[in-house]
mmCIF file of C-alpha atoms in Angstrom:
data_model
loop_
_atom_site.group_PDB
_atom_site.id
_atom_site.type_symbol
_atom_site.label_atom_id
_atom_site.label_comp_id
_atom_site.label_asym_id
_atom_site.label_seq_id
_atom_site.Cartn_x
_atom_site.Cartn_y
_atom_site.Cartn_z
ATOM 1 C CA UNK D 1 -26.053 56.524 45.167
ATOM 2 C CA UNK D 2 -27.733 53.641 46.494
ATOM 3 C CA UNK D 3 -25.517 50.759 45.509
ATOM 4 C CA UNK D 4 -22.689 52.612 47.096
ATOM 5 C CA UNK D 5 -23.653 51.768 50.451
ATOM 6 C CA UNK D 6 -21.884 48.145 49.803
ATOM 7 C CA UNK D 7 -20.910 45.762 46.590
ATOM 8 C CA UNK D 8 -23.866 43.632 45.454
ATOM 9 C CA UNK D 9 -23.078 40.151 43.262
ATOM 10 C CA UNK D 10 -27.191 40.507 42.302
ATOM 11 C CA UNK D 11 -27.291 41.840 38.749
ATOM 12 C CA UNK D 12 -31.680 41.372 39.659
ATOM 13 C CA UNK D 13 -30.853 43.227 42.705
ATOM 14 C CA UNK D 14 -28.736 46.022 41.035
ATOM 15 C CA UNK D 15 -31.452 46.280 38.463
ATOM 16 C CA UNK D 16 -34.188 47.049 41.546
ATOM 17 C CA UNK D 17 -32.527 49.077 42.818
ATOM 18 C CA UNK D 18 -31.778 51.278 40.297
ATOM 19 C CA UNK D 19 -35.479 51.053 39.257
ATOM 20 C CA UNK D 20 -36.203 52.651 43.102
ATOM 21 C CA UNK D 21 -33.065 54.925 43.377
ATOM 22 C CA UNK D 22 -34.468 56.391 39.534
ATOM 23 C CA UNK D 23 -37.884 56.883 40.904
ATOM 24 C CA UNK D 24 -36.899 59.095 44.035
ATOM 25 C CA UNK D 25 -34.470 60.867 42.668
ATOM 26 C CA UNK D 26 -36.558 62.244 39.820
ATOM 27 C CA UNK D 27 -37.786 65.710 39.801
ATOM 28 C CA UNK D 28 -41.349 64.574 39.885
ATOM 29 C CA UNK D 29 -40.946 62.714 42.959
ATOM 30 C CA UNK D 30 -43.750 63.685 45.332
ATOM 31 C CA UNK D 31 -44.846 66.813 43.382
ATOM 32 C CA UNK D 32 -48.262 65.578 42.685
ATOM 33 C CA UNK D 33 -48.677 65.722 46.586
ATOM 34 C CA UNK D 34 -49.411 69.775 45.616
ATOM 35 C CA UNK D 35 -51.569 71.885 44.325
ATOM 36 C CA UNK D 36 -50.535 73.346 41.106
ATOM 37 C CA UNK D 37 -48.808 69.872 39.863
ATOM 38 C CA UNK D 38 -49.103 68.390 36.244
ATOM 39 C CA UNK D 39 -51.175 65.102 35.942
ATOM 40 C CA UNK D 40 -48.897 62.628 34.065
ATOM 41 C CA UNK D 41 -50.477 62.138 30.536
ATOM 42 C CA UNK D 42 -50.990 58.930 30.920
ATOM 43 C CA UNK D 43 -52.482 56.932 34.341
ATOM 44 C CA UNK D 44 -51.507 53.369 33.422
ATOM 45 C CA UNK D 45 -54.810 52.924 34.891
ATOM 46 C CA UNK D 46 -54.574 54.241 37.700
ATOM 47 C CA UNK D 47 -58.215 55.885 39.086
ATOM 48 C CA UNK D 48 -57.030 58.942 41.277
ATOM 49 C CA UNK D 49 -57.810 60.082 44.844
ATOM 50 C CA UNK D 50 -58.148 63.407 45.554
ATOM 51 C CA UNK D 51 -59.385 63.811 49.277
ATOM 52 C CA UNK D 52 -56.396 64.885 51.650
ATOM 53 C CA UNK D 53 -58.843 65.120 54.566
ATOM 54 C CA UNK D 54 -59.020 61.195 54.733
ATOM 55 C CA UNK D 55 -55.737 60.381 53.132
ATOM 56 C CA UNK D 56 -54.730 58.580 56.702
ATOM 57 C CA UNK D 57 -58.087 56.801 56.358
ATOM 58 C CA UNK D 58 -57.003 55.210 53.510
ATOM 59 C CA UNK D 59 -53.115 54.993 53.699
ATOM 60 C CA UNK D 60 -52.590 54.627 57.394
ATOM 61 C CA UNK D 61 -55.988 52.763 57.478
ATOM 62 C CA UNK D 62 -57.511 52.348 61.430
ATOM 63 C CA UNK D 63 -57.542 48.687 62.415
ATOM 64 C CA UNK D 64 -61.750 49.024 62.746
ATOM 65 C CA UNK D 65 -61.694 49.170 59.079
ATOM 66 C CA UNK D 66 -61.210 45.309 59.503
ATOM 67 C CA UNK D 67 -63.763 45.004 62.416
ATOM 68 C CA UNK D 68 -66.495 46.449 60.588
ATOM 69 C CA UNK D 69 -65.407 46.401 56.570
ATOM 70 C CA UNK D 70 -69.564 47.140 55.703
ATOM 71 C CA UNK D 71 -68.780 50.236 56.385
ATOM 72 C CA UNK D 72 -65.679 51.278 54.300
ATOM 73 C CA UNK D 73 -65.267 51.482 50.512
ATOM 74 C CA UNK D 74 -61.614 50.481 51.103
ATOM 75 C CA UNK D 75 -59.691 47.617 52.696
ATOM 76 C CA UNK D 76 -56.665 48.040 54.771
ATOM 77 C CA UNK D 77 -53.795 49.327 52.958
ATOM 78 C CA UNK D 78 -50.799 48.519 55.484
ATOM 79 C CA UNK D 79 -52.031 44.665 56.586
ATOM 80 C CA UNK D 80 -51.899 44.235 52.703
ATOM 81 C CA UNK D 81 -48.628 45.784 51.928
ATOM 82 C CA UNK D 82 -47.491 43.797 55.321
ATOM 83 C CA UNK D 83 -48.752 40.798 53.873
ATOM 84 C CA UNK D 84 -46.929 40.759 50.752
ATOM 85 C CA UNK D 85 -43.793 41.968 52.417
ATOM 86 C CA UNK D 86 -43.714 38.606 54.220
ATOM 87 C CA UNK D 87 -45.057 36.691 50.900
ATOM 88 C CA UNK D 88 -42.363 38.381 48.939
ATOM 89 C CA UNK D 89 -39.617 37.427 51.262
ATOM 90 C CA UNK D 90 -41.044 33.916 52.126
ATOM 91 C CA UNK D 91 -41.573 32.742 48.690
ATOM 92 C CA UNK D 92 -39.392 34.611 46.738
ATOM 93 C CA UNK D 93 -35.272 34.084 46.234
ATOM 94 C CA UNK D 94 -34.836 33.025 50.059
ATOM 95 C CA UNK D 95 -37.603 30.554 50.875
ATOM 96 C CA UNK D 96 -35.652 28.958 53.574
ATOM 97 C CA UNK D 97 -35.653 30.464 56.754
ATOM 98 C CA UNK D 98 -31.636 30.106 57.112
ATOM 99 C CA UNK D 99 -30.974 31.347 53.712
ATOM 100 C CA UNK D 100 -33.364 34.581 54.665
ATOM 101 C CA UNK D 101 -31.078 35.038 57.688
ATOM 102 C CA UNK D 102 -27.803 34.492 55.434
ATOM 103 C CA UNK D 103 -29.455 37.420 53.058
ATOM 104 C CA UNK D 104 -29.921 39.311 55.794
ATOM 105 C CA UNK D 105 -26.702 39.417 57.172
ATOM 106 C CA UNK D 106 -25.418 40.042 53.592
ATOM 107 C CA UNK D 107 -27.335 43.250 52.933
ATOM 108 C CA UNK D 108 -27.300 44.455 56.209
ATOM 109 C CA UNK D 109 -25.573 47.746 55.274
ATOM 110 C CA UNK D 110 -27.309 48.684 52.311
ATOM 111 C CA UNK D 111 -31.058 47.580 53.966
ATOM 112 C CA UNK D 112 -29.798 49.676 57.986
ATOM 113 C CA UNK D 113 -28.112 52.426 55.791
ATOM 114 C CA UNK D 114 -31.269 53.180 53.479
ATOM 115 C CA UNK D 115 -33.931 53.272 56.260
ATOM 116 C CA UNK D 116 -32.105 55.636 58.218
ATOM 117 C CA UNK D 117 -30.766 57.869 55.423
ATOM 118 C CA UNK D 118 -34.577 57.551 53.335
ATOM 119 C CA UNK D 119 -36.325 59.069 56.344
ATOM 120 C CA UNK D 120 -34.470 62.151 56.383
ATOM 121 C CA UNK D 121 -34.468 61.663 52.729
ATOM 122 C CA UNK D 122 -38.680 62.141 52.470
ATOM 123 C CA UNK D 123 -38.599 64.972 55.295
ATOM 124 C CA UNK D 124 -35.789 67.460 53.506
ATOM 125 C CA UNK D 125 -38.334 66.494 49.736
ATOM 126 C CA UNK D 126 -40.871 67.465 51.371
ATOM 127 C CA UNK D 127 -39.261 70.947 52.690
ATOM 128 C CA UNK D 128 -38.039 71.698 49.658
ATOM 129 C CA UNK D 129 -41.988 71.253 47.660
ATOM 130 C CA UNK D 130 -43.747 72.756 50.807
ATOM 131 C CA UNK D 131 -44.608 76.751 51.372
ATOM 132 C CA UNK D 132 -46.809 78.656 53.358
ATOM 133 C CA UNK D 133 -48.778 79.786 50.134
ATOM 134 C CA UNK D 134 -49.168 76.351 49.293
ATOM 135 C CA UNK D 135 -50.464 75.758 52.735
ATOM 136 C CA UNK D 136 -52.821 78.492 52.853
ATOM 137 C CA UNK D 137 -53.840 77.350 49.083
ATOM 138 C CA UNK D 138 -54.465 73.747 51.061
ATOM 139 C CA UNK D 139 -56.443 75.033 53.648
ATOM 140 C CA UNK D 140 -58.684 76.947 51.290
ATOM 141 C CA UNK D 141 -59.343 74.087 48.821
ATOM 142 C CA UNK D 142 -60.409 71.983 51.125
ATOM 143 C CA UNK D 143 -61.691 73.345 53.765
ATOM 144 C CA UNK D 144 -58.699 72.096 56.261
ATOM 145 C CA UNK D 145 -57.755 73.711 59.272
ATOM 146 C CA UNK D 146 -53.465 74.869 59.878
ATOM 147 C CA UNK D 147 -53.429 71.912 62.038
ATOM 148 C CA UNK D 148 -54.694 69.594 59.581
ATOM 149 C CA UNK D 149 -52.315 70.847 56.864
ATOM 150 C CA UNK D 150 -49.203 70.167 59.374
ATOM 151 C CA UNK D 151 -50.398 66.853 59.779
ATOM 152 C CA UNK D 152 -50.802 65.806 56.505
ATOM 153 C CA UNK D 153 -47.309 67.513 55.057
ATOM 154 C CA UNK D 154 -45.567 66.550 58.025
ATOM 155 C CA UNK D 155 -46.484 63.596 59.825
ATOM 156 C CA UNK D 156 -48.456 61.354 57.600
ATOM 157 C CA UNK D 157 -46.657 61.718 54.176
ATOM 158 C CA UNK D 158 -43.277 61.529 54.991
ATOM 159 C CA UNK D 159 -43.624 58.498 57.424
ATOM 160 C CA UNK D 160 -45.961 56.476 55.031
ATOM 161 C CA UNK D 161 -43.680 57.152 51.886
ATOM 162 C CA UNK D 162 -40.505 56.577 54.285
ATOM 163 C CA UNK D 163 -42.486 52.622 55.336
ATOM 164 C CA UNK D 164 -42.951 52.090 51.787
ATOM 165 C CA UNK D 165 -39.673 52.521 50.485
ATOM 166 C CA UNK D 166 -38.218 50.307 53.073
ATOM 167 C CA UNK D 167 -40.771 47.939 52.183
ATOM 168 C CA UNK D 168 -39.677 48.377 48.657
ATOM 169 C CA UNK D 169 -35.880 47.891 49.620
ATOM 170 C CA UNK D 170 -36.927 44.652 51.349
ATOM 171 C CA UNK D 171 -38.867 43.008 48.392
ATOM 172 C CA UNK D 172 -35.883 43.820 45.819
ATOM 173 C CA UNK D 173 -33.787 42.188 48.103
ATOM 174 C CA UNK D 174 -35.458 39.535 49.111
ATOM 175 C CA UNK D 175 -37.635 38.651 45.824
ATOM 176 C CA UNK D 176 -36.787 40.871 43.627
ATOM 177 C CA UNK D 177 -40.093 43.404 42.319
ATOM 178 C CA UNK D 178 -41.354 41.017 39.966
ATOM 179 C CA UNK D 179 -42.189 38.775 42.262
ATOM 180 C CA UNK D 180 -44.722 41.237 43.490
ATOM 181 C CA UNK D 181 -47.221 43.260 41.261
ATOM 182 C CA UNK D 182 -48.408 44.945 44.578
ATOM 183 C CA UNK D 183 -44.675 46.775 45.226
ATOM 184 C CA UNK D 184 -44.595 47.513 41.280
ATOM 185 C CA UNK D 185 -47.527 49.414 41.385
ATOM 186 C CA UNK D 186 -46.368 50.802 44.885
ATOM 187 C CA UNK D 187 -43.481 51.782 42.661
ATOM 188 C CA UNK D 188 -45.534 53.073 40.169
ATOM 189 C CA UNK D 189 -47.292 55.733 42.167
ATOM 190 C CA UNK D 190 -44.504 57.007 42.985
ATOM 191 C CA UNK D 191 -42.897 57.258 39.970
ATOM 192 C CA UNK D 192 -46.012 59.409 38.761
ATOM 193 C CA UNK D 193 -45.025 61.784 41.223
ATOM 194 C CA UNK D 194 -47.740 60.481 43.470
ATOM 195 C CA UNK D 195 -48.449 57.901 46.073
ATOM 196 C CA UNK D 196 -50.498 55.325 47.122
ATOM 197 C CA UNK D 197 -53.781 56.262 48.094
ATOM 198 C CA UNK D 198 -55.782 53.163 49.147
ATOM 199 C CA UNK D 199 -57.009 49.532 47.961
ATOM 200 C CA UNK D 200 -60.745 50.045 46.921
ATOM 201 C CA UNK D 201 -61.851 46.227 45.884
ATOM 202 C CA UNK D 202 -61.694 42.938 46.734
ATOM 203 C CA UNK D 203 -58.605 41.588 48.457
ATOM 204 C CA UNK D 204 -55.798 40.395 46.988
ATOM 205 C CA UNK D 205 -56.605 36.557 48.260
ATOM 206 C CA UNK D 206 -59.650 37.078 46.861
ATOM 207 C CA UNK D 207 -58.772 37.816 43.382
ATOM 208 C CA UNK D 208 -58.252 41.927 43.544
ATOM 209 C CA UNK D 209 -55.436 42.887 41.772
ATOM 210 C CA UNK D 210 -53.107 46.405 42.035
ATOM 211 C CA UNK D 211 -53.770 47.081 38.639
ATOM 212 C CA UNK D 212 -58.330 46.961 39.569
ATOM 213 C CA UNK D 213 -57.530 48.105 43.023
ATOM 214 C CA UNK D 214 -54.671 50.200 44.033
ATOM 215 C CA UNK D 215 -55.488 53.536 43.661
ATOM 216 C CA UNK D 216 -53.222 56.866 43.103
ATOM 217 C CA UNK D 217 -53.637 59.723 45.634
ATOM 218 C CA UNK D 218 -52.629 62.737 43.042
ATOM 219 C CA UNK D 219 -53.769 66.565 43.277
ATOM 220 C CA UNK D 220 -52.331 67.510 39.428
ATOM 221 C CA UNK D 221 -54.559 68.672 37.203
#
């Protein structure tokens, strides 16, 4: 269980973390990375993303997205979630710099002990959804090569979710999720069994918000 790792006096915190421990845990959790998954009946909004070929694009976004931004539908998914990381934990419970360090030192175990159990965590999930039919069923779809299908299942998913969960642990901790519509609706994909899959509108310091431009990657029907 996640609050086993040490006691918490947080009820706010307890309450986040339950919220994230509920969402992985679930038996939908990361099934709508597949073929052959059920689209939840309702989307909270959500417009999907269907293209696995340039998932990284838009997940794991290249920094020349930013150079030339004419060019791309989509703004840069990880300097966004990286900004609000440090919003969240700069103006959130712990504004001062000494009381962030205090919080730090507090949590230490359950924030060291998560990302290093979470990573393994994603990896054996995604084991137990993957097959070679799927794979094959992937390839043909598509139009992806073995080597492209290895990537995606192996490499990019598992490290991306992995980044965002930590980044999840990190905002309940430090500001607690409703301090931050952007890790909600991080949250969100995931607990619709899928994930993330890009910020297509203006950005957030510019008025776009998660619920306009957040996007959910998803291959139910």
């Amino acid at each position: 269980m996640l609050l086993d790792y040490q006691s918490i006096d947080s009820e706010i915190i307890i309450s986040d973390l339950k919220k994230i421990y509920n969402v992985y845990t679930q038996e939908q959790f990361m099934s709508g990375l597949f073929l052959g998954s059920t689209l939840p009946d309702n989307l909270e909004g959500f417009r999907l993303y269907k293209d696995p070929i340039n998932l990284d694009f838009r997940i794991q976004t290249p920094d020349y997205c930013d150079d030339e931004p004419e060019k791309w539908n989509f703004k840069n998914l990880p300097h966004i979630l990286d900004d609000e990381g440090i919003r969240v934990e700069t103006e959130g419970v712990y504004s001062d710099f000494n009381d962030r360090l205090a919080a730090r030192k507090k949590y230490k175990k359950i924030l060291w002990g998560f990302t290093d159990d979470f990573g393994a965590f994603s990896h054996d999930r995604m084991s137990v959804l993957r097959t070679k039919e799927h794979d094959i069923a992937m390839q043909k779809a598509f139009s992806l090569t073995s080597t492209n299908v290895e990537y995606i299942f192996y490499h990019l998913i598992p490290d991306v979710i992995h980044a965002h969960f930590v980044m999840l642990m990190d905002a309940a901790i430090y500001g607690g999720l409703d301090n931050s519509p952007i890790f909600k609706r991080v949250l969100d994909c995931y607990r619709l069994g899928g994930m993330p899959g890009g910020w297509v509108g203006p950005l957030p310091e510019d008025g776009g918000t998660p619920e306009q431009c957040m996007e959910l990657y998803h291959l139910g029907s």
